[in-house]
Short mmCIF file of C-alpha atoms (C1' of nucleotides) in Angstrom, two decimals:
data_model
loop_
_atom_site.label_atom_id
_atom_site.label_comp_id
_atom_site.label_asym_id
_atom_site.label_seq_id
_atom_site.Cartn_x
_atom_site.Cartn_y
_atom_site.Cartn_z
CA MET A 1009 37.62 8.82 25.11
CA SER A 1010 39.65 10.82 27.64
CA TYR A 1011 38.13 12.87 30.36
CA SER A 1012 41.05 15.32 30.56
CA GLY A 1013 42.44 15.51 34.07
CA HIS A 1014 39.21 14.75 35.83
CA ALA A 1015 39.33 11.02 35.32
CA ALA A 1016 41.37 10.52 38.47
CA SER A 1017 39.09 12.69 40.57
CA PRO A 1018 36.57 10.92 42.79
CA LYS A 1019 34.32 13.97 42.90
CA PHE A 1020 31.34 13.25 40.72
CA PRO A 1021 29.41 16.36 39.60
CA PRO A 1022 32.40 18.22 38.10
CA PHE A 1023 33.53 15.03 36.41
CA LEU A 1024 30.14 14.52 34.86
CA ALA A 1025 29.86 18.11 33.86
CA ALA A 1026 33.16 17.92 32.06
CA ALA A 1027 32.27 14.72 30.24
CA ALA A 1028 28.84 16.04 29.33
CA SER A 1029 30.20 19.29 28.05
CA GLU A 1030 32.88 17.63 25.96
CA GLN A 1031 30.33 15.42 24.28
CA THR A 1032 27.89 18.23 23.65
CA GLU A 1033 30.40 20.47 21.96
CA LYS A 1034 31.03 17.88 19.29
CA LYS A 1035 27.50 18.26 18.02
CA GLY A 1036 27.45 22.03 18.23
CA LEU A 1037 25.13 22.04 21.17
CA SER A 1038 27.33 23.46 23.91
CA ALA A 1039 24.73 26.17 24.46
CA LEU A 1040 22.56 23.52 26.08
CA ASP A 1041 25.04 22.96 28.89
CA THR A 1042 23.71 25.68 31.14
CA LEU A 1043 20.17 24.38 31.32
CA GLY A 1044 20.59 20.66 31.99
CA SER A 1045 20.40 18.73 35.26
CA VAL A 1046 22.03 15.37 35.90
CA CYS A 1047 19.80 12.35 36.49
CA ARG A 1048 20.20 8.57 36.72
CA PHE A 1049 18.31 5.47 35.60
CA ARG A 1050 18.79 1.88 36.70
CA ARG A 1051 19.09 -0.93 34.17
CA GLY A 1052 15.66 -1.77 32.83
CA GLU A 1053 14.12 1.49 33.95
CA THR A 1054 11.89 3.41 31.55
CA ILE A 1055 13.11 6.90 30.71
CA PHE A 1056 10.02 7.83 28.73
CA GLY A 1057 7.20 5.95 27.08
CA GLU A 1058 5.82 6.05 23.57
CA GLY A 1059 2.82 8.36 23.49
CA ASP A 1060 3.69 10.21 26.70
CA GLU A 1061 3.61 13.96 26.65
CA LEU A 1062 7.04 15.25 25.69
CA ARG A 1063 8.31 17.23 28.67
CA SER A 1064 12.04 16.60 28.65
CA SER A 1065 14.86 15.50 26.41
CA TYR A 1066 18.15 13.95 27.48
CA LYS A 1067 21.79 13.69 26.71
CA ILE A 1068 23.38 10.40 27.70
CA VAL A 1069 26.57 10.76 29.71
CA SER A 1070 27.19 7.07 30.30
CA GLY A 1071 25.36 3.79 29.86
CA ALA A 1072 23.11 2.73 27.00
CA VAL A 1073 19.49 3.22 26.02
CA ARG A 1074 17.20 1.34 23.68
CA LEU A 1075 14.52 3.17 21.69
CA SER A 1076 11.64 0.91 20.75
CA ARG A 1077 8.05 0.53 19.69
CA ILE A 1078 5.61 -2.16 20.72
CA THR A 1079 2.77 -3.26 18.44
CA GLU A 1080 -0.75 -3.81 19.73
CA ASP A 1081 -0.18 -7.56 19.74
CA GLY A 1082 2.98 -7.31 21.78
CA ARG A 1083 5.76 -7.57 19.25
CA ARG A 1084 8.68 -5.26 19.87
CA GLN A 1085 10.91 -3.52 17.36
CA ILE A 1086 13.97 -1.78 18.71
CA VAL A 1087 14.66 1.20 16.49
CA GLU A 1088 18.02 2.22 17.83
CA PHE A 1089 20.52 1.95 20.66
CA ARG A 1090 21.99 5.13 22.06
CA THR A 1091 25.13 5.50 24.12
CA ALA A 1092 27.34 8.12 25.77
CA GLY A 1093 27.25 11.40 23.91
CA ASP A 1094 23.95 10.71 22.15
CA PHE A 1095 20.80 12.74 22.53
CA ILE A 1096 17.32 11.33 22.96
CA GLY A 1097 13.89 12.90 22.91
CA PHE A 1098 14.81 15.83 20.68
CA GLU A 1099 13.27 14.46 17.53
CA TRP A 1100 9.61 15.02 18.29
CA ASN A 1101 7.17 17.72 19.25
CA ASP A 1102 4.15 16.95 21.38
CA GLN A 1103 4.70 13.38 22.45
CA TYR A 1104 7.40 10.73 22.36
CA ALA A 1105 7.13 8.51 19.29
CA LEU A 1106 9.28 5.80 20.85
CA SER A 1107 9.88 4.37 24.31
CA ALA A 1108 13.31 4.73 25.89
CA GLU A 1109 14.62 2.24 28.42
CA ALA A 1110 17.99 1.92 30.11
CA VAL A 1111 19.82 -1.15 28.80
CA ARG A 1112 22.33 -0.70 31.58
CA ASP A 1113 22.65 1.91 34.31
CA VAL A 1114 22.45 5.33 32.74
CA VAL A 1115 23.65 8.76 33.75
CA ALA A 1116 22.05 11.48 31.69
CA VAL A 1117 21.46 15.21 31.57
CA ARG A 1118 17.82 16.22 31.46
CA PHE A 1119 16.63 19.24 29.53
CA ILE A 1120 13.20 20.69 30.14
CA ARG A 1121 11.53 20.97 26.78
CA THR A 1122 10.15 24.46 27.17
CA ARG A 1123 13.63 25.77 27.88
CA VAL A 1124 15.05 23.99 24.87
CA ASP A 1125 12.33 25.52 22.73
CA ARG A 1126 13.16 28.97 24.01
CA LEU A 1127 16.83 28.48 23.30
CA MET A 1128 16.00 27.28 19.81
CA GLU A 1129 14.07 30.43 19.08
CA GLU A 1130 16.94 32.61 20.21
CA ARG A 1131 19.84 30.77 18.64
CA SER A 1132 19.75 29.62 15.05
CA ASP A 1133 22.90 27.52 15.49
CA VAL A 1134 21.21 25.41 18.16
CA ARG A 1135 18.19 25.07 15.92
CA GLU A 1136 20.39 23.92 13.07
CA SER A 1137 22.16 21.37 15.24
CA LEU A 1138 18.90 19.91 16.49
CA VAL A 1139 17.52 19.60 12.97
CA ALA A 1140 20.79 17.92 12.00
CA LEU A 1141 20.12 15.46 14.83
CA ILE A 1142 16.75 14.54 13.34
CA ARG A 1143 18.26 14.19 9.90
CA GLU A 1144 20.89 11.87 11.30
CA GLU A 1145 18.17 9.80 12.93
CA LEU A 1146 16.41 9.58 9.60
CA ARG A 1147 19.56 8.44 7.83
CA SER A 1148 20.08 5.80 10.45
CA ALA A 1149 16.50 4.58 10.07
CA HIS A 1150 17.03 4.19 6.32
CA GLU A 1151 20.13 2.12 6.98
CA HIS A 1152 18.12 -0.02 9.35
CA LEU A 1153 15.42 -0.51 6.70
CA ILE A 1154 17.99 -2.04 4.38
CA THR A 1155 19.11 -4.39 7.13
CA LEU A 1156 15.59 -5.58 7.81
CA GLY A 1157 14.43 -5.58 4.20
CA CYS A 1158 17.33 -7.14 2.33
CA GLN A 1159 19.74 -9.01 4.59
CA GLY A 1160 20.03 -12.54 5.92
CA ALA A 1161 20.71 -13.41 9.54
CA LYS A 1162 24.49 -13.65 9.25
CA GLU A 1163 24.70 -10.39 7.40
CA ARG A 1164 22.58 -8.64 9.99
CA VAL A 1165 24.57 -9.87 12.97
CA ALA A 1166 27.96 -9.24 11.36
CA ASN A 1167 27.00 -5.72 10.33
CA PHE A 1168 25.61 -5.08 13.76
CA LEU A 1169 28.84 -6.10 15.47
CA LEU A 1170 30.93 -3.94 13.17
CA GLN A 1171 28.53 -1.10 13.84
CA LEU A 1172 28.92 -1.52 17.60
CA ALA A 1173 32.68 -1.54 17.20
CA ARG A 1174 32.49 1.83 15.47
CA LYS A 1175 30.41 3.32 18.26
CA ALA A 1176 31.08 3.87 21.90
CA TRP A 1177 30.74 0.25 22.97
CA VAL A 1178 34.39 -0.59 22.63
CA ASN A 1179 36.09 -1.06 25.95
CA ASP A 1180 39.79 -1.83 25.61
CA GLY A 1181 41.31 -2.56 22.25
CA GLU A 1182 38.65 -4.70 20.67
CA THR A 1183 36.44 -6.11 23.37
CA LEU A 1184 32.87 -4.98 23.09
CA GLU A 1185 31.41 -4.49 26.53
CA VAL A 1186 27.92 -5.01 25.21
CA GLU A 1187 25.47 -4.95 28.04
CA LEU A 1188 22.89 -6.25 25.62
CA GLY A 1189 20.85 -9.39 26.04
CA ARG A 1190 20.25 -11.70 23.09
CA GLN A 1191 16.60 -10.69 23.10
CA ASP A 1192 17.52 -7.03 22.61
CA MET A 1193 19.78 -7.84 19.68
CA ALA A 1194 17.04 -10.01 18.22
CA ASP A 1195 14.41 -7.29 18.51
CA TYR A 1196 16.76 -4.83 16.90
CA LEU A 1197 17.69 -7.09 14.01
CA GLY A 1198 14.28 -8.61 13.37
CA LEU A 1199 15.39 -12.12 14.37
CA THR A 1200 14.83 -14.46 17.30
CA LEU A 1201 17.19 -14.79 20.22
CA GLU A 1202 17.98 -18.38 19.21
CA THR A 1203 19.08 -17.26 15.77
CA ILE A 1204 21.29 -14.59 17.33
CA SER A 1205 22.84 -17.16 19.64
CA ARG A 1206 23.45 -19.65 16.85
CA THR A 1207 24.94 -17.02 14.58
CA LEU A 1208 27.30 -15.74 17.28
CA SER A 1209 28.34 -19.33 18.02
CA GLU A 1210 29.19 -19.83 14.39
CA PHE A 1211 31.19 -16.60 14.23
CA LYS A 1212 33.07 -17.85 17.26
CA ARG A 1213 33.64 -21.23 15.61
CA ILE A 1214 35.26 -19.62 12.56
CA GLY A 1215 37.40 -17.41 14.79
CA ALA A 1216 35.81 -14.08 13.90
CA ILE A 1217 34.81 -13.28 17.47
CA GLY A 1218 35.31 -14.47 21.00
CA LEU A 1219 32.69 -14.75 23.70
CA PRO A 1220 34.80 -14.41 26.88
CA LYS A 1221 31.86 -14.08 29.25
CA ARG A 1222 28.19 -13.23 29.48
CA ARG A 1223 27.45 -10.05 27.56
CA GLN A 1224 30.92 -9.55 26.21
CA ILE A 1225 31.95 -9.98 22.63
CA LYS A 1226 35.53 -9.77 21.46
CA ILE A 1227 36.10 -8.87 17.85
CA LEU A 1228 39.01 -11.06 16.79
CA ASN A 1229 38.97 -10.74 13.03
CA LYS A 1230 37.16 -7.90 11.37
CA ALA A 1231 37.93 -9.20 7.90
CA LYS A 1232 36.18 -12.48 8.61
CA LEU A 1233 33.24 -10.59 10.00
CA ARG A 1234 33.09 -8.36 6.98
CA ALA A 1235 33.15 -11.46 4.80
CA GLN A 1236 29.93 -12.54 6.51
CA THR A 1237 28.24 -9.34 5.43
CA ILE A 1238 28.56 -10.31 1.80
CA THR A 1239 26.20 -12.88 0.36
CA ILE A 1240 27.39 -14.40 -2.89
CA ASN A 1241 23.80 -14.78 -4.05
CA MET B 158 -9.92 15.44 -4.51
CA SER B 159 -11.66 18.29 -6.31
CA TYR B 160 -9.87 20.92 -8.29
CA SER B 161 -12.55 23.57 -7.69
CA GLY B 162 -13.91 24.93 -10.93
CA HIS B 163 -10.76 24.43 -12.93
CA ALA B 164 -11.24 20.72 -13.52
CA ALA B 165 -13.34 21.38 -16.60
CA SER B 166 -10.84 23.83 -18.04
CA PRO B 167 -8.48 22.56 -20.72
CA LYS B 168 -5.96 25.30 -19.99
CA PHE B 169 -3.08 23.68 -18.15
CA PRO B 170 -0.83 26.09 -16.24
CA PRO B 171 -3.59 27.79 -14.22
CA PHE B 172 -5.08 24.38 -13.47
CA LEU B 173 -1.80 23.08 -12.18
CA ALA B 174 -1.11 26.21 -10.21
CA ALA B 175 -4.46 25.87 -8.46
CA ALA B 176 -3.95 22.22 -7.63
CA ALA B 177 -0.42 22.85 -6.46
CA SER B 178 -1.44 25.73 -4.29
CA GLU B 179 -4.31 23.84 -2.71
CA GLN B 180 -2.04 20.97 -1.76
CA THR B 181 0.68 23.22 -0.42
CA GLU B 182 -1.59 25.15 1.87
CA LYS B 183 -2.53 22.00 3.72
CA LYS B 184 1.00 21.62 4.99
CA GLY B 185 1.46 25.29 5.84
CA LEU B 186 3.83 25.83 2.98
CA SER B 187 1.85 28.19 0.76
CA ALA B 188 4.73 30.64 0.97
CA LEU B 189 6.62 28.33 -1.38
CA ASP B 190 4.13 28.85 -4.19
CA THR B 191 5.77 31.93 -5.61
CA LEU B 192 9.16 30.35 -6.20
CA GLY B 193 8.33 27.05 -7.88
CA SER B 194 8.37 26.08 -11.55
CA VAL B 195 6.39 23.24 -13.07
CA CYS B 196 8.26 20.27 -14.52
CA ARG B 197 7.46 16.78 -15.77
CA PHE B 198 8.96 13.30 -15.58
CA ARG B 199 8.09 10.23 -17.61
CA ARG B 200 7.43 6.88 -15.95
CA GLY B 201 10.73 5.31 -14.95
CA GLU B 202 12.65 8.57 -15.18
CA THR B 203 15.04 9.49 -12.37
CA ILE B 204 14.20 12.73 -10.59
CA PHE B 205 17.35 12.70 -8.49
CA GLY B 206 19.93 10.13 -7.49
CA GLU B 207 21.26 9.09 -4.11
CA GLY B 208 24.49 10.94 -3.42
CA ASP B 209 23.89 13.69 -5.98
CA GLU B 210 24.37 17.25 -4.90
CA LEU B 211 21.10 18.60 -3.55
CA ARG B 212 20.12 21.47 -5.84
CA SER B 213 16.33 21.28 -5.93
CA SER B 214 13.38 19.93 -4.04
CA TYR B 215 9.94 19.10 -5.43
CA LYS B 216 6.27 19.05 -4.71
CA ILE B 217 4.35 16.35 -6.55
CA VAL B 218 1.27 17.62 -8.33
CA SER B 219 0.24 14.32 -9.90
CA GLY B 220 1.68 10.88 -10.42
CA ALA B 221 3.74 8.82 -8.01
CA VAL B 222 7.38 8.59 -7.00
CA ARG B 223 9.42 5.91 -5.30
CA LEU B 224 12.26 6.80 -2.93
CA SER B 225 14.84 4.06 -2.70
CA ARG B 226 18.36 2.99 -1.85
CA ILE B 227 20.49 0.44 -3.62
CA THR B 228 23.14 -1.55 -1.77
CA GLU B 229 26.61 -2.12 -3.23
CA ASP B 230 25.62 -5.65 -4.25
CA GLY B 231 22.54 -4.47 -6.10
CA ARG B 232 19.70 -5.11 -3.70
CA ARG B 233 17.08 -2.41 -3.61
CA GLN B 234 15.02 -1.20 -0.69
CA ILE B 235 12.20 1.18 -1.45
CA VAL B 236 11.82 3.48 1.52
CA GLU B 237 8.62 5.20 0.56
CA PHE B 238 6.15 6.02 -2.18
CA ARG B 239 5.06 9.60 -2.63
CA THR B 240 2.00 10.89 -4.44
CA ALA B 241 0.13 14.09 -5.25
CA GLY B 242 0.55 16.69 -2.55
CA ASP B 243 3.73 15.18 -1.12
CA PHE B 244 7.10 16.88 -1.00
CA ILE B 245 10.40 15.26 -1.85
CA GLY B 246 13.99 16.34 -1.44
CA PHE B 247 13.40 18.62 1.55
CA GLU B 248 14.74 16.25 4.16
CA TRP B 249 18.44 16.58 3.50
CA ASN B 250 21.16 19.15 3.33
CA ASP B 251 24.11 18.68 1.02
CA GLN B 252 23.18 15.64 -1.01
CA TYR B 253 20.20 13.40 -1.60
CA ALA B 254 20.17 10.39 0.72
CA LEU B 255 17.74 8.48 -1.51
CA SER B 256 17.04 8.15 -5.20
CA ALA B 257 13.70 9.32 -6.56
CA GLU B 258 12.14 7.79 -9.66
CA ALA B 259 8.78 8.33 -11.29
CA VAL B 260 6.60 5.24 -10.86
CA ARG B 261 4.19 6.71 -13.38
CA ASP B 262 4.22 10.01 -15.25
CA VAL B 263 4.79 12.82 -12.81
CA VAL B 264 3.98 16.50 -12.82
CA ALA B 265 5.86 18.36 -10.10
CA VAL B 266 6.86 21.81 -8.97
CA ARG B 267 10.58 22.35 -8.65
CA PHE B 268 12.08 24.56 -5.97
CA ILE B 269 15.66 25.71 -6.21
CA ARG B 270 17.32 24.85 -2.94
CA THR B 271 19.08 28.16 -2.38
CA ARG B 272 15.77 29.99 -2.62
CA VAL B 273 14.11 27.61 -0.21
CA ASP B 274 16.95 28.20 2.23
CA ARG B 275 16.53 31.94 1.95
CA LEU B 276 12.82 31.68 2.57
CA MET B 277 13.47 29.48 5.58
CA GLU B 278 15.73 32.08 7.11
CA GLU B 279 13.13 34.76 6.69
CA ARG B 280 10.01 32.89 7.72
CA SER B 281 9.93 30.78 10.86
CA ASP B 282 6.56 29.26 9.91
CA VAL B 283 8.05 27.80 6.73
CA ARG B 284 10.99 26.50 8.72
CA GLU B 285 8.63 24.86 11.18
CA SER B 286 6.62 23.23 8.42
CA LEU B 287 9.71 21.82 6.77
CA VAL B 288 10.99 20.39 10.03
CA ALA B 289 7.54 18.89 10.54
CA LEU B 290 7.96 17.25 7.13
CA ILE B 291 11.19 15.59 8.25
CA ARG B 292 9.60 14.46 11.48
CA GLU B 293 6.74 12.92 9.55
CA GLU B 294 9.23 11.11 7.35
CA LEU B 295 10.91 9.77 10.47
CA ARG B 296 7.62 8.55 11.92
CA SER B 297 6.85 6.81 8.66
CA ALA B 298 10.26 5.14 8.64
CA HIS B 299 9.63 3.79 12.14
CA GLU B 300 6.34 2.34 10.99
CA HIS B 301 8.13 0.72 8.10
CA LEU B 302 10.70 -0.77 10.46
CA ILE B 303 7.95 -2.59 12.30
CA THR B 304 6.62 -3.95 9.04
CA LEU B 305 10.00 -5.30 8.01
CA GLY B 306 11.07 -6.40 11.44
CA CYS B 307 7.99 -8.08 12.87
CA GLN B 308 5.45 -8.98 10.22
CA GLY B 309 4.78 -11.96 7.97
CA ALA B 310 4.05 -11.72 4.27
CA LYS B 311 0.26 -11.61 4.54
CA GLU B 312 0.39 -8.99 7.23
CA ARG B 313 2.74 -6.85 5.17
CA VAL B 314 0.66 -6.97 2.03
CA ALA B 315 -2.65 -6.43 3.81
CA ASN B 316 -1.32 -3.46 5.75
CA PHE B 317 0.18 -2.06 2.61
CA LEU B 318 -3.12 -2.19 0.74
CA LEU B 319 -4.99 -0.53 3.60
CA GLN B 320 -2.27 2.09 3.69
CA LEU B 321 -2.66 2.78 -0.02
CA ALA B 322 -6.40 3.06 0.41
CA ARG B 323 -5.87 5.77 3.02
CA LYS B 324 -3.57 7.74 0.74
CA ALA B 325 -4.14 9.36 -2.59
CA TRP B 326 -4.20 6.16 -4.61
CA VAL B 327 -7.93 5.66 -4.45
CA ASN B 328 -9.63 6.35 -7.72
CA ASP B 329 -13.40 5.94 -7.52
CA GLY B 330 -15.03 4.43 -4.48
CA GLU B 331 -12.63 1.66 -3.64
CA THR B 332 -10.57 0.83 -6.68
CA LEU B 333 -6.89 1.42 -6.18
CA GLU B 334 -5.34 2.72 -9.34
CA VAL B 335 -1.95 1.45 -8.28
CA GLU B 336 0.54 2.07 -11.02
CA LEU B 337 2.91 -0.17 -9.15
CA GLY B 338 4.55 -3.28 -10.46
CA ARG B 339 4.87 -6.35 -8.29
CA GLN B 340 8.61 -5.81 -8.08
CA ASP B 341 8.12 -2.35 -6.59
CA MET B 342 5.74 -3.67 -3.96
CA ALA B 343 8.19 -6.47 -3.21
CA ASP B 344 11.12 -4.09 -2.78
CA TYR B 345 9.05 -1.92 -0.50
CA LEU B 346 7.83 -4.78 1.67
CA GLY B 347 11.03 -6.80 1.79
CA LEU B 348 9.55 -9.74 -0.11
CA THR B 349 9.87 -11.24 -3.59
CA LEU B 350 7.52 -10.47 -6.43
CA GLU B 351 6.33 -14.09 -6.45
CA THR B 352 5.31 -13.85 -2.81
CA ILE B 353 3.44 -10.63 -3.54
CA SER B 354 1.65 -12.26 -6.42
CA ARG B 355 0.72 -15.34 -4.42
CA THR B 356 -0.50 -13.29 -1.50
CA LEU B 357 -2.66 -11.06 -3.68
CA SER B 358 -4.07 -14.14 -5.38
CA GLU B 359 -5.03 -15.56 -2.00
CA PHE B 360 -6.65 -12.30 -0.92
CA LYS B 361 -8.63 -12.44 -4.13
CA ARG B 362 -9.60 -16.07 -3.47
CA ILE B 363 -11.06 -15.21 -0.07
CA GLY B 364 -12.89 -12.23 -1.55
CA ALA B 365 -10.95 -9.49 0.19
CA ILE B 366 -9.82 -7.83 -3.02
CA GLY B 367 -10.42 -7.92 -6.75
CA LEU B 368 -7.81 -7.73 -9.47
CA PRO B 369 -9.85 -6.29 -12.35
CA LYS B 370 -6.89 -5.59 -14.63
CA ARG B 371 -3.16 -5.10 -14.71
CA ARG B 372 -2.06 -2.70 -11.97
CA GLN B 373 -5.47 -2.23 -10.46
CA ILE B 374 -6.55 -3.55 -7.11
CA LYS B 375 -10.09 -3.27 -5.86
CA ILE B 376 -10.62 -3.38 -2.13
CA LEU B 377 -13.78 -5.44 -1.68
CA ASN B 378 -13.75 -6.19 2.02
CA LYS B 379 -11.64 -4.13 4.36
CA ALA B 380 -12.61 -6.24 7.35
CA LYS B 381 -11.23 -9.37 5.72
CA LEU B 382 -8.07 -7.50 4.85
CA ARG B 383 -7.69 -6.23 8.36
CA ALA B 384 -8.13 -9.79 9.60
CA GLN B 385 -5.04 -10.70 7.60
CA THR B 386 -3.02 -8.12 9.46
CA ILE B 387 -3.48 -10.01 12.71
CA THR B 388 -1.46 -13.11 13.34
CA ILE B 389 -2.88 -15.32 16.08
CA ASN B 390 0.66 -16.38 16.93
"C1'" DC C 597 0.48 -11.38 -35.39
"C1'" DG C 598 4.68 -11.94 -32.99
"C1'" DA C 599 8.06 -9.86 -29.58
"C1'" DC C 600 8.47 -8.43 -25.13
"C1'" DC C 601 7.47 -7.52 -20.59
"C1'" DT C 602 4.86 -8.51 -16.48
"C1'" DA C 603 2.18 -11.57 -13.69
"C1'" DT C 604 0.75 -16.09 -12.18
"C1'" DT C 605 1.36 -20.66 -10.67
"C1'" DG C 606 3.98 -24.87 -9.46
"C1'" DA C 607 7.68 -27.77 -7.41
"C1'" DG C 608 11.35 -28.02 -4.41
"C1'" DG C 609 14.77 -26.39 -1.09
"C1'" DG C 610 16.63 -23.68 2.61
"C1'" DG C 611 16.81 -20.44 6.28
"C1'" DA C 612 14.84 -18.89 10.21
"C1'" DC C 613 11.22 -19.98 13.59
"C1'" DT C 614 9.11 -22.88 17.27
"C1'" DC C 615 9.31 -25.88 20.94
"C1'" DA C 616 12.04 -28.08 24.29
"C1'" DA C 617 15.85 -29.38 27.10
"C1'" DA C 618 20.29 -28.71 28.88
"C1'" DA C 619 24.15 -25.69 30.26
"C1'" DC C 620 25.57 -21.68 32.40
"C1'" DA C 621 25.30 -17.29 35.37
"C1'" DT C 622 23.67 -14.66 38.90
"C1'" DG C 623 21.68 -13.75 43.11
"C1'" DT C 624 19.68 -15.30 47.83
"C1'" DG C 625 19.34 -17.29 52.14
"C1'" DG C 626 20.75 -20.73 55.18
"C1'" DC D 276 30.63 -21.38 51.33
"C1'" DC D 277 27.23 -24.17 49.54
"C1'" DA D 278 22.41 -25.19 48.04
"C1'" DC D 279 18.98 -23.55 45.63
"C1'" DA D 280 16.08 -20.63 42.73
"C1'" DT D 281 15.88 -17.66 38.82
"C1'" DG D 282 17.01 -15.93 34.59
"C1'" DT D 283 19.84 -16.11 30.44
"C1'" DT D 284 22.24 -18.55 26.82
"C1'" DT D 285 23.26 -22.48 24.14
"C1'" DT D 286 22.09 -26.39 21.50
"C1'" DG D 287 19.03 -29.77 19.25
"C1'" DA D 288 15.10 -31.55 16.46
"C1'" DG D 289 11.43 -30.60 13.61
"C1'" DT D 290 8.39 -27.50 11.00
"C1'" DC D 291 6.86 -23.82 8.25
"C1'" DC D 292 7.19 -19.89 5.57
"C1'" DC D 293 9.23 -17.66 2.09
"C1'" DC D 294 12.72 -17.90 -1.55
"C1'" DT D 295 14.55 -19.89 -5.83
"C1'" DC D 296 14.11 -21.71 -10.16
"C1'" DA D 297 11.22 -22.68 -13.97
"C1'" DA D 298 7.33 -22.85 -16.93
"C1'" DT D 299 2.98 -20.85 -18.33
"C1'" DA D 300 -0.33 -17.24 -19.03
"C1'" DG D 301 -1.71 -12.65 -19.85
"C1'" DG D 302 -1.15 -7.65 -21.60
"C1'" DT D 303 0.89 -4.26 -24.38
"C1'" DC D 304 2.97 -2.39 -28.37
"C1'" DG D 305 5.26 -2.33 -32.51
#
DNA sequence: CGACCTATTGAGGGGACTCAAAACATGTGG
DNA sequence: CCACATGTTTTGAGTCCCCTCAATAGGTCG
């Protein structure tokens, strides 16, 4: 992802604006650009909570966010991770259906809901794009259902890594700069952190991945990983 | 569910029209009524297939439908069951993201997609209602993710039964006329049919449910069932 | 009645969980 | 810079839950 000429500039607001705008255009939502304001969240901070009144939505400029639900008895299911260029909080009406927390430091653009609603009424293209966003979320949830309903641990982890590699997590060539703890991966994949750890260790043993340091995963051999996603059964 | 005075009438089309209309109004989609045509599907019949071009959407008048995805290697995940009053095929654009099959004989109203689109452009209330439908689907998928990601077999089955009881499956007082095979329940809950069978047998043993005959489940004690949904952990 | 499909029940095995300890990172204050 | 405290990750041992395979029972339909 190139930030045109701004990457070298130390000035922050114009840099962010450029990055934000570039990302927004891709989803046909450049009309939003005029009504957002930049904001920041520290790692671990809550952006919004499940059940809270829905006042604002966000576009992520940098960092990563986890969207999750907690059951009454304290079990957590992470529904999705969102990264640079993704939108959060647009998929509901009155209140947030999921909690959003910063997995690592996040820069985002905040949109006041009432203004978004007004824009939606005026511009059918924005409306269409936002509905497309919800549809995409639904598609992704269906994919996730298959993971949790049909797959074994190795399949889940391997698919997850390949999924991350396709998204914005890739740093240089193949190193995933995943600022994700084992517990987060576990809660996303419906496993325990020990199972995640063991599975990653095994992938490392067979040379599919490398684990250079804490919270970094290097994809060494996609074919071997893909082989793990197939169960002979 | 009462069909006003028509229930006694043997004439079919007006009866169906009344039932259909009544159900549609509840979701703010009565404007659809004028452009639908009644159609039927036998048990097991495919209504539409995943990946097919999206030409029509449906409202279910009676019967039940399963929405599912099949993985390349043949595993099936049922995403949702839909019954009388529910809509299917409205949540996507170009092609169906899920397959729909009749679990038992289905009477439905078919809506040609192009006409629905035209109506949506004209009437913002219809548009709103259809987006609300997608949102509801998304909420339901999130609920399902928790089931598959966090719960044990007994919890899944117990919750499922209570869920059915809340929906349109109830016949008389408490007997669920579930025209669902064990395999369907298994594919919905991410279990095997043997586990479903064993779990139901145990619920029967403790007096929570009765299994009067094939494909009928009688809820005898909701409290006991609810107790099964809680794991002391 | 017999063929077929679905459901139940049993025995055994395996995969993921639980509990626990050790290894490793990261941050803090002396 | 080191010593220490804290939090995360890895690894091990043992258990349990659910799956697999297999046989039996029950229902339905010709």
